[in-house]
Short mmCIF file of C-alpha atoms in Angstrom, two decimals:
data_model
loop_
_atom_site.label_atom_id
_atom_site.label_comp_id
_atom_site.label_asym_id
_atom_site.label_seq_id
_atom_site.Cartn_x
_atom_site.Cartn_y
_atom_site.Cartn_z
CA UNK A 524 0.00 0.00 0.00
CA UNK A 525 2.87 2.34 0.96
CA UNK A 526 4.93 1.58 -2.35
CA UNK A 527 5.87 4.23 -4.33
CA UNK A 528 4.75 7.17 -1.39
CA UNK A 529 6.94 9.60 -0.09
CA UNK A 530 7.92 10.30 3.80
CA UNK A 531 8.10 13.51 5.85
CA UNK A 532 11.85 13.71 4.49
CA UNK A 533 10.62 13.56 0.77
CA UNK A 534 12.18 10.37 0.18
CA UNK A 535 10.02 7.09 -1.03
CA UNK A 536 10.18 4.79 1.87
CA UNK A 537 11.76 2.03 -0.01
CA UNK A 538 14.70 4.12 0.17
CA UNK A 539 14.60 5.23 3.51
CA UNK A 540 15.10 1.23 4.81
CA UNK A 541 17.71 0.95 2.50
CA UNK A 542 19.39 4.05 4.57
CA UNK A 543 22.00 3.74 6.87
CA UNK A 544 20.24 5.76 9.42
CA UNK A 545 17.29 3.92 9.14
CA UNK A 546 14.44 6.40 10.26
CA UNK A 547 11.63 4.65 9.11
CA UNK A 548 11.15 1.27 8.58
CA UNK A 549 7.91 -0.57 7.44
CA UNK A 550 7.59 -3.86 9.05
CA UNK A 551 6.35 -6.68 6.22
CA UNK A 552 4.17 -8.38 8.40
CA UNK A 553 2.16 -5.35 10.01
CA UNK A 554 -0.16 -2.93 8.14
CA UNK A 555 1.70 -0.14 9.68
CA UNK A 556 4.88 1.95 9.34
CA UNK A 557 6.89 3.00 12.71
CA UNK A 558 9.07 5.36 12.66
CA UNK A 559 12.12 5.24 14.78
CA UNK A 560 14.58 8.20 15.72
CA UNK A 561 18.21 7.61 16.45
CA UNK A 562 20.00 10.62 18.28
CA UNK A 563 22.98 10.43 15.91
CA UNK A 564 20.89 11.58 13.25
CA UNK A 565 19.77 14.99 15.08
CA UNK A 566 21.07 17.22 12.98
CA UNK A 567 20.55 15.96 8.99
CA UNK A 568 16.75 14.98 10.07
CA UNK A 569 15.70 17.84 12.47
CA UNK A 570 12.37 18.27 11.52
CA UNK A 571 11.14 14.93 11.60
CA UNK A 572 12.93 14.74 15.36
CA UNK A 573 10.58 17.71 16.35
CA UNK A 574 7.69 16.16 14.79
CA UNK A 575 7.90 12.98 16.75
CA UNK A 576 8.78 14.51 20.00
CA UNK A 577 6.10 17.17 19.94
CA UNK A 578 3.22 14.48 19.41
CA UNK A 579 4.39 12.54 22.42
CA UNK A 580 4.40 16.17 24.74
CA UNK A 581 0.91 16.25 23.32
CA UNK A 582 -0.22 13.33 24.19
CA UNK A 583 0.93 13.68 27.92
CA UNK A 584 -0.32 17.09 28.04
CA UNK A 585 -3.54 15.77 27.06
CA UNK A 586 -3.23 13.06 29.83
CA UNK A 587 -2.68 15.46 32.37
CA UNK A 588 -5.42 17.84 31.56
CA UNK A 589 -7.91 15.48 31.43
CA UNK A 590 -7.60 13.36 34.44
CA UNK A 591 -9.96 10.72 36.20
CA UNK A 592 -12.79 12.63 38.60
CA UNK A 593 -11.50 10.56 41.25
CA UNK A 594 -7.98 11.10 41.11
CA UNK A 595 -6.66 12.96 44.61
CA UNK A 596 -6.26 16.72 43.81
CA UNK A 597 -2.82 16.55 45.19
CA UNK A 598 -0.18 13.51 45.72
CA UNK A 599 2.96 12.97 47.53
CA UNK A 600 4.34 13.21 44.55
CA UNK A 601 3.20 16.83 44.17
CA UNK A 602 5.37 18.85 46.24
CA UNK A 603 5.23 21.70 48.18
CA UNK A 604 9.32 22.20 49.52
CA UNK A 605 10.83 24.47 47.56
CA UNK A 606 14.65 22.77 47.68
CA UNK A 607 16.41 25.89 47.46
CA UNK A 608 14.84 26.85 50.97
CA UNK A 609 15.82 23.82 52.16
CA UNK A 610 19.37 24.35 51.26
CA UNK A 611 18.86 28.06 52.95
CA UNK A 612 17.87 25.87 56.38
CA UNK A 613 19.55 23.31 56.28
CA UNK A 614 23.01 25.95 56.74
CA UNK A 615 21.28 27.64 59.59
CA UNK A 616 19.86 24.39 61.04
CA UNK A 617 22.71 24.52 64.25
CA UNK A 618 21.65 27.98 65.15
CA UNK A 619 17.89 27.66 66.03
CA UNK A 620 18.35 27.74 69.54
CA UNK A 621 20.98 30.91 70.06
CA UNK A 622 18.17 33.29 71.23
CA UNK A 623 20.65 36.35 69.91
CA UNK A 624 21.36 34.83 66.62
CA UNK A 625 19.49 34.84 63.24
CA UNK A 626 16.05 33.23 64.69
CA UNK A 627 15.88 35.50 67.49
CA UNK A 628 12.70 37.01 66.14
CA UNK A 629 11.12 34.08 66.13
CA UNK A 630 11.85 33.45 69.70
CA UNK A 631 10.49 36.77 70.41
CA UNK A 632 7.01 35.81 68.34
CA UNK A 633 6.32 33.08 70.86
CA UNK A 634 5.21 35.99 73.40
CA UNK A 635 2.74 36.70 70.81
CA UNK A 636 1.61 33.07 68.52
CA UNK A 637 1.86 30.96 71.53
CA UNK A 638 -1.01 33.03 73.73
CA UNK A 639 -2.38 33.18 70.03
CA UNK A 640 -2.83 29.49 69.74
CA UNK A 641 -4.11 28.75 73.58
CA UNK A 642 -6.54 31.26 73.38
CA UNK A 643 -8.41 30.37 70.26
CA UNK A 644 -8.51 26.71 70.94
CA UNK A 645 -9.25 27.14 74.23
CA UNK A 646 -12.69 28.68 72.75
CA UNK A 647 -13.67 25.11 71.44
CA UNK A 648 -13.41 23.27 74.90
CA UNK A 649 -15.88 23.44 77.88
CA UNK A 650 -13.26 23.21 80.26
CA UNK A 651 -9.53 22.47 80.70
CA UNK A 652 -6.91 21.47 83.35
CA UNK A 653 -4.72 24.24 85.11
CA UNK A 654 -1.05 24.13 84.22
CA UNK A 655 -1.93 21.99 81.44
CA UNK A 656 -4.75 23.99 79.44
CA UNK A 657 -4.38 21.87 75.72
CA UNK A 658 -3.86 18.86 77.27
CA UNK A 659 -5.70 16.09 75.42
CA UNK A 660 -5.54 18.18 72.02
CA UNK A 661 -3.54 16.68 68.97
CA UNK A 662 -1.05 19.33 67.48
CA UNK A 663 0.53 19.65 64.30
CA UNK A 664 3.62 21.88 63.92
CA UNK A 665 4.36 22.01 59.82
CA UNK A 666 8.12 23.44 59.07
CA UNK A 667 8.58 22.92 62.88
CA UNK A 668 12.15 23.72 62.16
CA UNK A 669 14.98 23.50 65.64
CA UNK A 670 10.70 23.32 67.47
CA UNK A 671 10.91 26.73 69.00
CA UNK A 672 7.47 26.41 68.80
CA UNK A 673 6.41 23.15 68.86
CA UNK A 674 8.52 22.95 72.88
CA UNK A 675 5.97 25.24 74.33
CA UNK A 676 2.60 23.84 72.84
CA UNK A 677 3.93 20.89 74.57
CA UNK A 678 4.41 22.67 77.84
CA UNK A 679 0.77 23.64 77.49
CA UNK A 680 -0.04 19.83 77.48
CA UNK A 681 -0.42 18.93 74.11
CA UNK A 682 0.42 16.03 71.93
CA UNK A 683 2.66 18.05 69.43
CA UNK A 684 3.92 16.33 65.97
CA UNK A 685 6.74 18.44 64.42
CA UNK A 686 7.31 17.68 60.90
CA UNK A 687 10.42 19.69 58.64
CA UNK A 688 11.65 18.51 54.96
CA UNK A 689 15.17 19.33 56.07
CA UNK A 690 16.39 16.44 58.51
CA UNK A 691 19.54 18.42 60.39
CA UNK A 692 16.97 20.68 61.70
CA UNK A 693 14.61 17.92 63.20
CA UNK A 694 18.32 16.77 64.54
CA UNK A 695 18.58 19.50 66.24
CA UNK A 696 14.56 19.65 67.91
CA UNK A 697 15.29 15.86 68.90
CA UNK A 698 18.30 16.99 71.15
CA UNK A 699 17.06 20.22 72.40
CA UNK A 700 13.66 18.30 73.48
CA UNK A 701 15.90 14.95 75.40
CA UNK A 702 17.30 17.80 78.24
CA UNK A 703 13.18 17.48 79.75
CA UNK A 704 11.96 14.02 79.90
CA UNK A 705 7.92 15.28 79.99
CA UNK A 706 8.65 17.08 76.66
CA UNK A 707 10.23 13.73 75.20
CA UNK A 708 7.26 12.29 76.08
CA UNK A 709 4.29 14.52 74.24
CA UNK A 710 6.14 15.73 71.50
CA UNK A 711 7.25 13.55 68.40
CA UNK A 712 9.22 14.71 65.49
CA UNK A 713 9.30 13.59 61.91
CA UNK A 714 11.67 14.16 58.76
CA UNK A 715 9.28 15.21 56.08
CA UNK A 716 6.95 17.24 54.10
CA UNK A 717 2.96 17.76 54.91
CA UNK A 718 1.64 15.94 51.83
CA UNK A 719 3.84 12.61 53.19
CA UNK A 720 1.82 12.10 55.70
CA UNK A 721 -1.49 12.99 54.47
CA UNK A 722 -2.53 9.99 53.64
CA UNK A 723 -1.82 8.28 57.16
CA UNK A 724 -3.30 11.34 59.07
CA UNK A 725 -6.65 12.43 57.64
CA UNK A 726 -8.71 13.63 60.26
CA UNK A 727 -6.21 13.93 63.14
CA UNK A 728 -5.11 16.97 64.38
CA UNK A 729 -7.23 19.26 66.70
CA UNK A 730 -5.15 21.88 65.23
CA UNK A 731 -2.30 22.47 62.60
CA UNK A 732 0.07 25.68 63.27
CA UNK A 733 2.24 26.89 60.01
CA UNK A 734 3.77 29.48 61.88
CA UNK A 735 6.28 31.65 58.93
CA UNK A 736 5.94 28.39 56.65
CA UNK A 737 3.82 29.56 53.78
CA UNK A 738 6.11 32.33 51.90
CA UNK A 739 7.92 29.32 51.86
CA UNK A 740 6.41 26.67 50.00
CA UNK A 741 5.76 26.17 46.01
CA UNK A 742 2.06 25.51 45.88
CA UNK A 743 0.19 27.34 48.56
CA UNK A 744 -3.13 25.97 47.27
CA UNK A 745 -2.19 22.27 47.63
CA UNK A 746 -0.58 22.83 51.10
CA UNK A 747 -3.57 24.51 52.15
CA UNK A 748 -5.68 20.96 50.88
CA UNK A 749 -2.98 19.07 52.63
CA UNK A 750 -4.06 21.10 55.89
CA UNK A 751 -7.72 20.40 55.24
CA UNK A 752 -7.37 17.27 55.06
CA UNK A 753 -5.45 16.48 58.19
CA UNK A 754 -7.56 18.29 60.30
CA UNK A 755 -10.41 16.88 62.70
CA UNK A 756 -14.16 18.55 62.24
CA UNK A 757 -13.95 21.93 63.83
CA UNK A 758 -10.48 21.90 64.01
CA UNK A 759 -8.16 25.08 63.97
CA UNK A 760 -5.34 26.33 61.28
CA UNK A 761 -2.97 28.74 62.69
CA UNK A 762 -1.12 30.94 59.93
CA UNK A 763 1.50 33.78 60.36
CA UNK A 764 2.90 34.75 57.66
CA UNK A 765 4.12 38.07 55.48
CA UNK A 766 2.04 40.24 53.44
CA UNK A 767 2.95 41.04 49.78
CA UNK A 768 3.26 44.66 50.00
CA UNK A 769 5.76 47.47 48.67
CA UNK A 770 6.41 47.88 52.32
CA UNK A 771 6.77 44.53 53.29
CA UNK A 772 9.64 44.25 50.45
CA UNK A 773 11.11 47.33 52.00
CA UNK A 774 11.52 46.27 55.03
CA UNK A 775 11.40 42.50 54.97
CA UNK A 776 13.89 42.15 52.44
CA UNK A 777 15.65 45.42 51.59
CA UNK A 778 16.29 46.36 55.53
CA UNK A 779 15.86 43.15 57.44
CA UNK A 780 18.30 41.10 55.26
CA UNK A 781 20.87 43.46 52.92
CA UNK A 782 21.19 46.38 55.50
CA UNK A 783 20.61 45.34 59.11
CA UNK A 784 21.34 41.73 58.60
CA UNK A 785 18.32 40.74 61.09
CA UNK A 786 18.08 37.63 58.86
CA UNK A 787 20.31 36.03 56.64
CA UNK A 788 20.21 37.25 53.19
CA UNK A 789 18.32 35.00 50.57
CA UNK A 790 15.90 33.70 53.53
CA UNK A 791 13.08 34.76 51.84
CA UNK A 792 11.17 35.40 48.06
CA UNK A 793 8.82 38.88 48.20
CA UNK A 794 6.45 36.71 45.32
CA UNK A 795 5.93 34.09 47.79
CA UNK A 796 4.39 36.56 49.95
CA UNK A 797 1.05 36.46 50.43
CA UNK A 798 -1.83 38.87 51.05
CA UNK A 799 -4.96 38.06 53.92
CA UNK A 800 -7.09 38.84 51.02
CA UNK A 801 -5.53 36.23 48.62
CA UNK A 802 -5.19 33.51 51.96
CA UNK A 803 -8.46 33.90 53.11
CA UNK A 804 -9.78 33.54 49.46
CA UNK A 805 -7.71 30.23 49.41
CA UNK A 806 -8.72 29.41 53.06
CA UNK A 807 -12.33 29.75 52.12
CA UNK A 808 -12.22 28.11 48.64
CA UNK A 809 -11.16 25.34 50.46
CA UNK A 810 -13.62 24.38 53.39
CA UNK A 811 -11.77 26.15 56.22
CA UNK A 812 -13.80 29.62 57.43
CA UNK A 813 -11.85 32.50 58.46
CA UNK A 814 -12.45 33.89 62.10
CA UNK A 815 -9.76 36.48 63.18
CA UNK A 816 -6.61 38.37 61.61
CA UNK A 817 -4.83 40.66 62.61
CA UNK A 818 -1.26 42.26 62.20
CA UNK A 819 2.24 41.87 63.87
CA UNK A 820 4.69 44.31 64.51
CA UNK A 821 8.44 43.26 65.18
CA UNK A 822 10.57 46.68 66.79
CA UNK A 823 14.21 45.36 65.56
CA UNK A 824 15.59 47.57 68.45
CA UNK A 825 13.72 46.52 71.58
CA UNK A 826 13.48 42.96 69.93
CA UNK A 827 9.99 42.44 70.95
CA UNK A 828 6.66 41.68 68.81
CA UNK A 829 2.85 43.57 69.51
CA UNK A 830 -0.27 43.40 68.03
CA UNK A 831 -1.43 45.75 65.40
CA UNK A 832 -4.61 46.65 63.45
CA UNK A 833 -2.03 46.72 60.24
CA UNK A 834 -1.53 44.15 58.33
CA UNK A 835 0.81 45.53 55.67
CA UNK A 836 3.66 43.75 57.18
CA UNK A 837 3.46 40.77 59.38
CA UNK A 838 -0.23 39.34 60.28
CA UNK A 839 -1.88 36.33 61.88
CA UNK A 840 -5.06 34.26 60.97
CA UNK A 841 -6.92 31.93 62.48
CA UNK A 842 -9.69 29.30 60.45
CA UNK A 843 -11.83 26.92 61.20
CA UNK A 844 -12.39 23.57 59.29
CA UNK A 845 -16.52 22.84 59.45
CA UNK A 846 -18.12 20.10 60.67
CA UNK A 847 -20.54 19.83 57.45
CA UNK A 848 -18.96 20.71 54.46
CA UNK A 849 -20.91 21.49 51.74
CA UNK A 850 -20.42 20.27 48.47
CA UNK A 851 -21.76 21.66 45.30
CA UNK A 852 -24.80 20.01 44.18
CA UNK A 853 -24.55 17.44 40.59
CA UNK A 854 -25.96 19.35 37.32
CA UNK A 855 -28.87 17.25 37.03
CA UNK A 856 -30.26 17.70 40.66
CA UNK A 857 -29.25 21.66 40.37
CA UNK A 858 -31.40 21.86 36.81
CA UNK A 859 -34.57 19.78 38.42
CA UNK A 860 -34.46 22.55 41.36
CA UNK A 861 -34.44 25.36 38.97
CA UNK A 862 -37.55 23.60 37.08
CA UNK A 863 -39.65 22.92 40.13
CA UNK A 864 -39.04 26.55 41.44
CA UNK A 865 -41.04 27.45 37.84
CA UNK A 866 -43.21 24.74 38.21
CA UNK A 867 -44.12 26.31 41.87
CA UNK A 868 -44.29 30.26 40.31
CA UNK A 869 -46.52 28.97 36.88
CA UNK A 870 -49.87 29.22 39.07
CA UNK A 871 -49.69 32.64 39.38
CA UNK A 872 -47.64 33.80 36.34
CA UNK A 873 -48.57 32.47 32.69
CA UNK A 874 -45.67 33.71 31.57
CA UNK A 875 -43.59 31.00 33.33
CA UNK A 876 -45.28 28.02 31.69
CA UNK A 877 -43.30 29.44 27.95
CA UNK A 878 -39.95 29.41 30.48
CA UNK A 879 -40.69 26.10 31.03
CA UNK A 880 -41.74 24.73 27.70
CA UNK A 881 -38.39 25.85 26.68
#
């Protein structure tokens, strides 16, 4: 059938299996032709090399795009670590527990996120135990880093989980925590990323606390699923974070890190920020309802943290994941609503029953 017609080079085919490079070749047996692409021959048959290779980009494309319904919005395989931050921690991950050094800011937001954190779940509970006011509540600390944070939710009685993608600086929150045996015991640390352990935790935490984690991370949207996910009914979703302002580059970036050297230069990425507009839209779009934010204020002088109504900087939020979540209704069921809402208006306007007959 092929005899005598000519291939993409211009050449009968006949010839072409009689070349040395042998691009196409038309199997005797098979009512087909395959054509087969060496890498030596690059250069004297580009086209048909683009050709070939641009059909099989297609073709995944295609795959990707249009995807099972039941296939998991996000995978393990889907990451969130950015590895260029983790080769910015993982330098600094011996230093998270010098209270003068590069994290001392963060030390200093504890007097602020910690009382934060107690408060807020301390709404959701009838009553508590003195000393130990979270005690009985699950904790997840994501980017727990050396734990600065995850040490004193444990003090307050919680069952912390502190999880990091870079493994020197869970080293170092394994060691700090061994010097007090009651904070080996409630606190447990892990080497990985939040979609690893998504799958094993659904529905665990009483709260998850991503305290300066999410100008950070590569896909906001799918670590904000991840977060869903792995949180009980009613269950809380702590957030500070940095807004994406002209001031916040200013002074986050331009002053913090090239002039006053508060934190080490390349630490963070001003289009990573994120607005409360944008993270509440995200937040929200997602099943988790917004209840409080407000801004932070860090004075680099005194070295000390306080609220603020402005959130142009630093700021705080707090969601909550519903008990029912609602899920949009199927076409079908959403068209036989609209029709029996006309059915229900046609007795008193004749004009409805030509809406319908439509």
């Amino acid at each position: 059938y092929w005899a005598g017609k000519k291939s993409l080079l211009g050449l009968p085919l006949h010839c072409m299996e009689k070349s040395k490079n042998q691009l196409l070749v038309y199997p005797k047996n098979q009512l087909s032709w395959i054509p087969q692409i060496k890498p030596w021959v690059f250069n004297e048959n580009r086209i048909m090399w683009f050709k070939s290779y641009s059909m099989t980009f297609a073709c995944l494309n295609w795959m990707k795009i249009f995807r099972l319904p039941w296939t998991r919005p996000y995978s393990t395989s889907q990451t969130t670590v950015d590895t260029s931050e983790v080769r910015t921690f993982l330098a600094l991950a011996h230093k998270w527990w010098d209270e003068q050094g590069v994290y001392a800011p963060l030390h200093s937001m504890n007097d602020l996120r910690v009382p934060f954190i107690r408060d807020n779940l301390l709404k959701t509970v009838a009553d508590h135990q003195p000393g130990k006011p979270l005690s009985g509540m699950k904790i997840l600390d994501v980017g727990c880093g050396g734990g600065l944070l995850t040490e004193p939710l444990g003090r307050l009685g919680a069952s912390v989980v502190g999880i990091d993608p870079v493994d020197e600086n869970i080293k170092t929150a394994q060691h700090h925590k061994s010097f007090d045996p009651v904070l080996d015991k409630r606190i447990e640390y892990r080497t990985c990323s939040l979609e690893e352990i998504v799958k094993d935790t659904v529905e665990t935490f009483d709260a998850v606390v991503a305290s300066e984690v999410v100008e950070h991370v590569i896909d906001l949207e799918t670590f904000i699923q991840c977060c869903f996910q792995v949180l009980k009914p009613e269950g809380s979703l702590f957030i500070t974070t940095i807004n994406k302002t002209q001031l916040s580059y200013a002074l986050g970036i331009v002053f913090s890190e090239q002039i006053a050297g508060i934190v080490p230069k390349g630490t963070h990425t001003w289009e990573k920020f994120v607005s409360p507009e944008k993270l509440e839209s995200i937040l929200e779009s997602n099943g988790l309802s917004v209840q409080t934010v407000v801004g932070m204020l860090y004075n680099p002088f005194s070295g000390y943290w306080h609220w603020s109504e402005n959130t142009s900087l630093n700021y705080a939020a707090h969601a909550l994941k519903s008990s029912l979540q609602e899920h949009p209704a199927p076409a079908e069921f959403a068209l036989k609503g609209e029709t029996e809402e006309l059915q229900a208006e046609a007795s008193t306007n004749t004009g409805v029953q030509e809406e319908l007959k439509k």
